[in-house]
Amino acid sequence: DIVLTQTPLSLSVSPGQPASISCKSSQSLLHSDGKTFLYWYLQRPAQSPQLLIYEVSSRFSGVPDRFSGSGSGTDFTLKISRVEAEDVGVYYCLQGAEFPRTFGQGTKVEIK
Amino acid sequence: QVQLQESGPGLVKISETLALTCTVSGASVSGYYWSWIRQSPGKGLQWIGSTNYGGNTNYNPSLKGRVTISVDTSKNQFSLRMNSMTAADTAVYFCARGATPFSWGQGTLVTVSS
């Protein structure tokens, strides 16, 4: 199985400040069709996860543009340009390159 | 906008079979892949498996053949069956659209106990 390793595992950020989460894969997520299948989700407290970013850098419908994804191959990053109170929760990366799909361990983001 | 709602027993006995259903609205189950994911209390997410109407299924090998996911087009639902349940299977079970989940249901807590 592909292993995804997220760092850091927790993050405390002041409102309006940037935040960055890394996700490293045990193997390349570049598919033969040229797409890279790395996704980012946010699970707010007591809610189900919601998709933020698909295929490394495309924002899902309704996701604010303060969220951005980047990376290639095995190294990926989710950035929040200016953290807001509603961004609190656990962020997960997921790989869609192979079955079984696998998630990172999660990064808990809280507001200072 | 697609909406998904899980239903099923909140309590399952050890060694018995879990059966959950996901009712889909806003989309036809025959048109997409559908998946199940679970989250043990206080833990991360585990992808269980996915299927589509055509019967293209993929399961997490870590569940050792205990899982069946199927689609019922007449009810616009899909389902999860997991046998030989143990306490380690206690979790919130989510249904979602896509083999790589895009839209998720709210989740249903399943507790396994004797």
mmCIF file of C-alpha atoms in Angstrom:
data_model
loop_
_atom_site.group_PDB
_atom_site.id
_atom_site.type_symbol
_atom_site.label_atom_id
_atom_site.label_comp_id
_atom_site.label_asym_id
_atom_site.label_seq_id
_atom_site.Cartn_x
_atom_site.Cartn_y
_atom_site.Cartn_z
ATOM 1 C CA ASP A 1 0.000 0.000 0.000
ATOM 2 C CA ILE A 2 1.082 3.597 -0.578
ATOM 3 C CA VAL A 3 1.976 5.311 2.707
ATOM 4 C CA LEU A 4 1.285 9.018 3.106
ATOM 5 C CA THR A 5 3.163 10.877 5.849
ATOM 6 C CA GLN A 6 1.860 14.253 6.958
ATOM 7 C CA THR A 7 3.816 16.888 8.860
ATOM 8 C CA PRO A 8 3.263 18.490 11.218
ATOM 9 C CA LEU A 9 0.662 16.455 13.094
ATOM 10 C CA SER A 10 -0.632 19.567 14.806
ATOM 11 C CA LEU A 11 -0.490 23.265 14.108
ATOM 12 C CA SER A 12 -1.558 26.310 16.106
ATOM 13 C CA VAL A 13 -2.035 29.405 13.991
ATOM 14 C CA SER A 14 -3.075 32.979 14.743
ATOM 15 C CA PRO A 15 -6.029 34.288 12.711
ATOM 16 C CA GLY A 16 -4.874 35.918 9.497
ATOM 17 C CA GLN A 17 -1.551 34.072 9.494
ATOM 18 C CA PRO A 18 -0.540 31.484 6.891
ATOM 19 C CA ALA A 19 -0.358 27.748 7.473
ATOM 20 C CA SER A 20 1.286 24.940 5.556
ATOM 21 C CA ILE A 21 0.914 21.159 5.733
ATOM 22 C CA SER A 22 3.172 18.660 4.012
ATOM 23 C CA CYS A 23 2.193 15.247 2.672
ATOM 24 C CA LYS A 24 4.904 12.884 1.457
ATOM 25 C CA SER A 25 4.095 9.694 -0.415
ATOM 26 C CA SER A 26 6.058 6.439 -0.331
ATOM 27 C CA GLN A 27 5.820 6.314 -4.123
ATOM 28 C CA SER A 28 5.013 8.611 -6.997
ATOM 29 C CA LEU A 29 1.350 9.528 -7.441
ATOM 30 C CA LEU A 30 1.863 10.444 -11.096
ATOM 31 C CA HIS A 31 -0.444 8.320 -13.218
ATOM 32 C CA SER A 32 0.309 7.157 -16.748
ATOM 33 C CA ASP A 33 -2.367 9.565 -17.982
ATOM 34 C CA GLY A 34 -0.280 12.494 -16.755
ATOM 35 C CA LYS A 35 -2.521 13.316 -13.801
ATOM 36 C CA THR A 36 -1.338 13.201 -10.204
ATOM 37 C CA PHE A 37 -3.934 11.830 -7.819
ATOM 38 C CA LEU A 38 -3.385 13.632 -4.541
ATOM 39 C CA TYR A 39 -6.336 15.054 -2.617
ATOM 40 C CA TRP A 40 -6.824 17.197 0.499
ATOM 41 C CA TYR A 41 -9.759 17.046 2.908
ATOM 42 C CA LEU A 42 -10.821 19.029 5.978
ATOM 43 C CA GLN A 43 -12.758 17.348 8.761
ATOM 44 C CA ARG A 44 -14.257 19.992 11.018
ATOM 45 C CA PRO A 45 -15.168 18.948 14.572
ATOM 46 C CA ALA A 46 -18.113 16.529 14.616
ATOM 47 C CA GLN A 47 -18.467 16.653 10.832
ATOM 48 C CA SER A 48 -17.636 14.378 7.948
ATOM 49 C CA PRO A 49 -14.589 15.183 5.823
ATOM 50 C CA GLN A 50 -15.069 17.570 2.939
ATOM 51 C CA LEU A 51 -12.973 17.712 -0.195
ATOM 52 C CA LEU A 52 -10.847 20.843 -0.532
ATOM 53 C CA ILE A 53 -8.332 20.069 -3.280
ATOM 54 C CA TYR A 54 -8.256 17.388 -5.979
ATOM 55 C CA GLU A 55 -5.447 16.328 -8.300
ATOM 56 C CA VAL A 56 -2.845 18.278 -6.318
ATOM 57 C CA SER A 57 -3.982 21.824 -6.988
ATOM 58 C CA SER A 58 -7.598 22.095 -8.181
ATOM 59 C CA ARG A 59 -9.984 23.613 -5.668
ATOM 60 C CA PHE A 60 -13.287 21.775 -5.255
ATOM 61 C CA SER A 61 -16.550 23.651 -5.760
ATOM 62 C CA GLY A 62 -17.126 26.319 -3.110
ATOM 63 C CA VAL A 63 -13.661 26.115 -1.548
ATOM 64 C CA PRO A 64 -12.241 29.565 -0.750
ATOM 65 C CA ASP A 65 -9.205 30.665 -2.721
ATOM 66 C CA ARG A 66 -7.144 31.042 0.455
ATOM 67 C CA PHE A 67 -6.648 27.270 0.133
ATOM 68 C CA SER A 68 -4.058 26.128 -2.388
ATOM 69 C CA GLY A 69 -2.314 22.876 -3.168
ATOM 70 C CA SER A 70 1.006 22.248 -4.831
ATOM 71 C CA GLY A 71 3.591 19.568 -5.394
ATOM 72 C CA SER A 72 4.497 16.723 -7.693
ATOM 73 C CA GLY A 73 5.609 13.124 -7.634
ATOM 74 C CA THR A 74 5.884 12.282 -3.953
ATOM 75 C CA ASP A 75 5.931 15.669 -2.189
ATOM 76 C CA PHE A 76 2.846 17.793 -1.733
ATOM 77 C CA THR A 77 1.782 20.851 0.251
ATOM 78 C CA LEU A 78 -1.501 22.397 1.320
ATOM 79 C CA LYS A 79 -1.315 26.098 2.111
ATOM 80 C CA ILE A 80 -3.827 28.361 3.775
ATOM 81 C CA SER A 81 -2.903 31.947 2.981
ATOM 82 C CA ARG A 82 -4.768 33.531 5.893
ATOM 83 C CA VAL A 83 -6.255 31.197 8.495
ATOM 84 C CA GLU A 84 -9.798 31.888 9.660
ATOM 85 C CA ALA A 85 -11.707 30.475 12.621
ATOM 86 C CA GLU A 86 -13.736 28.173 10.358
ATOM 87 C CA ASP A 87 -10.526 26.459 9.170
ATOM 88 C CA VAL A 88 -10.164 24.622 12.487
ATOM 89 C CA GLY A 89 -10.197 20.849 12.202
ATOM 90 C CA VAL A 90 -8.130 17.942 10.939
ATOM 91 C CA TYR A 91 -6.658 18.002 7.450
ATOM 92 C CA TYR A 92 -6.022 14.756 5.595
ATOM 93 C CA CYS A 93 -4.274 13.992 2.356
ATOM 94 C CA LEU A 94 -5.372 10.988 0.301
ATOM 95 C CA GLN A 95 -3.846 9.228 -2.684
ATOM 96 C CA GLY A 96 -6.037 8.125 -5.553
ATOM 97 C CA ALA A 97 -3.295 6.617 -7.700
ATOM 98 C CA GLU A 98 -3.707 3.033 -6.566
ATOM 99 C CA PHE A 99 -6.069 0.743 -4.690
ATOM 100 C CA PRO A 100 -6.432 0.612 -1.790
ATOM 101 C CA ARG A 101 -6.860 4.323 -1.372
ATOM 102 C CA THR A 102 -4.844 5.506 1.632
ATOM 103 C CA PHE A 103 -4.977 8.588 3.853
ATOM 104 C CA GLY A 104 -2.316 10.484 5.716
ATOM 105 C CA GLN A 105 -2.488 10.441 9.528
ATOM 106 C CA GLY A 106 -4.098 13.865 9.680
ATOM 107 C CA THR A 107 -2.925 17.303 10.802
ATOM 108 C CA LYS A 108 -4.912 19.033 13.520
ATOM 109 C CA VAL A 109 -5.167 22.795 13.032
ATOM 110 C CA GLU A 110 -6.249 25.041 15.864
ATOM 111 C CA ILE A 111 -6.476 28.770 16.310
ATOM 112 C CA LYS A 112 -4.214 30.530 18.814
ATOM 113 C CA GLN B 1 -26.090 18.497 -5.451
ATOM 114 C CA VAL B 2 -25.633 14.895 -4.385
ATOM 115 C CA GLN B 3 -26.584 13.976 -0.823
ATOM 116 C CA LEU B 4 -25.821 10.706 0.926
ATOM 117 C CA GLN B 5 -27.341 9.247 4.069
ATOM 118 C CA GLU B 6 -26.091 6.163 5.879
ATOM 119 C CA SER B 7 -28.483 3.878 7.732
ATOM 120 C CA GLY B 8 -28.163 0.668 9.674
ATOM 121 C CA PRO B 9 -27.811 -0.752 13.171
ATOM 122 C CA GLY B 10 -25.819 1.222 15.699
ATOM 123 C CA LEU B 11 -24.909 -1.919 17.610
ATOM 124 C CA VAL B 12 -23.588 -5.191 16.237
ATOM 125 C CA LYS B 13 -22.605 -8.277 18.206
ATOM 126 C CA ILE B 14 -19.131 -9.745 17.983
ATOM 127 C CA SER B 15 -18.809 -12.302 15.160
ATOM 128 C CA GLU B 16 -21.981 -11.101 13.437
ATOM 129 C CA THR B 17 -22.378 -9.316 10.100
ATOM 130 C CA LEU B 18 -22.723 -5.567 9.685
ATOM 131 C CA ALA B 19 -25.115 -4.354 6.989
ATOM 132 C CA LEU B 20 -25.235 -0.641 6.158
ATOM 133 C CA THR B 21 -27.104 1.183 3.417
ATOM 134 C CA CYS B 22 -26.362 4.521 1.816
ATOM 135 C CA THR B 23 -29.307 6.309 0.217
ATOM 136 C CA VAL B 24 -28.334 8.684 -2.566
ATOM 137 C CA SER B 25 -30.279 11.728 -3.700
ATOM 138 C CA GLY B 26 -29.372 14.189 -6.413
ATOM 139 C CA ALA B 27 -27.560 11.611 -8.529
ATOM 140 C CA SER B 28 -28.152 8.190 -9.986
ATOM 141 C CA VAL B 29 -26.172 5.353 -8.422
ATOM 142 C CA SER B 30 -25.762 3.881 -11.893
ATOM 143 C CA GLY B 31 -23.624 6.799 -12.983
ATOM 144 C CA TYR B 32 -20.713 6.844 -10.570
ATOM 145 C CA TYR B 33 -18.394 4.906 -8.334
ATOM 146 C CA TRP B 34 -19.363 4.715 -4.643
ATOM 147 C CA SER B 35 -17.255 3.984 -1.612
ATOM 148 C CA TRP B 36 -17.233 3.297 2.117
ATOM 149 C CA ILE B 37 -14.717 4.737 4.561
ATOM 150 C CA ARG B 38 -14.506 4.312 8.316
ATOM 151 C CA GLN B 39 -12.989 6.169 11.252
ATOM 152 C CA SER B 40 -12.287 4.465 14.561
ATOM 153 C CA PRO B 41 -12.933 6.620 17.647
ATOM 154 C CA GLY B 42 -10.298 9.340 17.857
ATOM 155 C CA LYS B 43 -8.385 7.885 14.924
ATOM 156 C CA GLY B 44 -7.776 8.534 11.261
ATOM 157 C CA LEU B 45 -9.594 7.428 8.141
ATOM 158 C CA GLN B 46 -9.537 3.988 6.530
ATOM 159 C CA TRP B 47 -10.828 3.397 3.010
ATOM 160 C CA ILE B 48 -12.909 0.186 2.978
ATOM 161 C CA GLY B 49 -13.728 -0.237 -0.680
ATOM 162 C CA SER B 50 -15.638 0.982 -3.710
ATOM 163 C CA THR B 51 -17.905 -0.240 -6.465
ATOM 164 C CA ASN B 52 -19.959 0.926 -9.413
ATOM 165 C CA TYR B 53 -23.144 -0.249 -11.085
ATOM 166 C CA GLY B 54 -21.113 -2.342 -13.508
ATOM 167 C CA GLY B 55 -19.707 -4.387 -10.634
ATOM 168 C CA ASN B 56 -16.174 -3.002 -10.737
ATOM 169 C CA THR B 57 -15.235 -3.429 -7.096
ATOM 170 C CA ASN B 58 -12.069 -2.818 -5.117
ATOM 171 C CA TYR B 59 -11.628 -3.648 -1.461
ATOM 172 C CA ASN B 60 -8.974 -2.907 1.113
ATOM 173 C CA PRO B 61 -6.918 -6.118 1.430
ATOM 174 C CA SER B 62 -6.412 -5.365 5.135
ATOM 175 C CA LEU B 63 -10.043 -6.363 5.667
ATOM 176 C CA LYS B 64 -9.196 -9.842 4.454
ATOM 177 C CA GLY B 65 -12.187 -10.634 2.287
ATOM 178 C CA ARG B 66 -14.779 -9.718 4.928
ATOM 179 C CA VAL B 67 -16.359 -6.953 2.849
ATOM 180 C CA THR B 68 -18.964 -6.796 0.086
ATOM 181 C CA ILE B 69 -20.152 -3.533 -1.474
ATOM 182 C CA SER B 70 -23.069 -3.548 -3.894
ATOM 183 C CA VAL B 71 -25.409 -1.186 -5.723
ATOM 184 C CA ASP B 72 -29.226 -1.306 -5.846
ATOM 185 C CA THR B 73 -30.422 0.865 -8.718
ATOM 186 C CA SER B 74 -34.116 0.266 -7.965
ATOM 187 C CA LYS B 75 -33.742 2.063 -4.640
ATOM 188 C CA ASN B 76 -30.872 4.357 -5.668
ATOM 189 C CA GLN B 77 -28.822 2.955 -2.821
ATOM 190 C CA PHE B 78 -25.576 1.129 -2.254
ATOM 191 C CA SER B 79 -24.648 -1.082 0.641
ATOM 192 C CA LEU B 80 -21.827 -2.446 2.760
ATOM 193 C CA ARG B 81 -21.696 -5.885 4.331
ATOM 194 C CA MET B 82 -18.846 -6.785 6.658
ATOM 195 C CA ASN B 83 -18.751 -10.161 8.364
ATOM 196 C CA SER B 84 -16.986 -11.554 11.428
ATOM 197 C CA MET B 85 -17.194 -8.237 13.259
ATOM 198 C CA THR B 86 -14.886 -7.630 16.227
ATOM 199 C CA ALA B 87 -14.490 -4.784 18.710
ATOM 200 C CA ALA B 88 -11.759 -3.385 16.448
ATOM 201 C CA ASP B 89 -14.443 -2.678 13.833
ATOM 202 C CA THR B 90 -16.155 -0.147 16.104
ATOM 203 C CA ALA B 91 -16.087 3.059 14.065
ATOM 204 C CA VAL B 92 -18.029 5.766 12.303
ATOM 205 C CA TYR B 93 -18.811 4.468 8.829
ATOM 206 C CA PHE B 94 -19.098 6.975 5.986
ATOM 207 C CA CYS B 95 -20.472 6.468 2.507
ATOM 208 C CA ALA B 96 -19.191 8.665 -0.311
ATOM 209 C CA ARG B 97 -19.434 9.319 -4.033
ATOM 210 C CA GLY B 98 -16.410 8.253 -6.016
ATOM 211 C CA ALA B 99 -13.776 5.589 -5.625
ATOM 212 C CA THR B 100 -11.799 8.586 -4.449
ATOM 213 C CA PRO B 101 -14.395 10.226 -2.234
ATOM 214 C CA PHE B 102 -15.796 13.554 -3.381
ATOM 215 C CA SER B 103 -19.063 13.973 -1.481
ATOM 216 C CA TRP B 104 -19.532 12.275 1.888
ATOM 217 C CA GLY B 105 -22.477 11.298 4.040
ATOM 218 C CA GLN B 106 -22.671 12.390 7.665
ATOM 219 C CA GLY B 107 -21.511 9.013 8.940
ATOM 220 C CA THR B 108 -23.074 6.478 11.267
ATOM 221 C CA LEU B 109 -21.514 5.111 14.438
ATOM 222 C CA VAL B 110 -21.338 1.336 14.658
ATOM 223 C CA THR B 111 -20.400 -0.202 17.986
ATOM 224 C CA VAL B 112 -19.379 -3.848 18.146
ATOM 225 C CA SER B 113 -19.967 -5.504 21.476
ATOM 226 C CA SER B 114 -20.874 -8.808 23.009
#
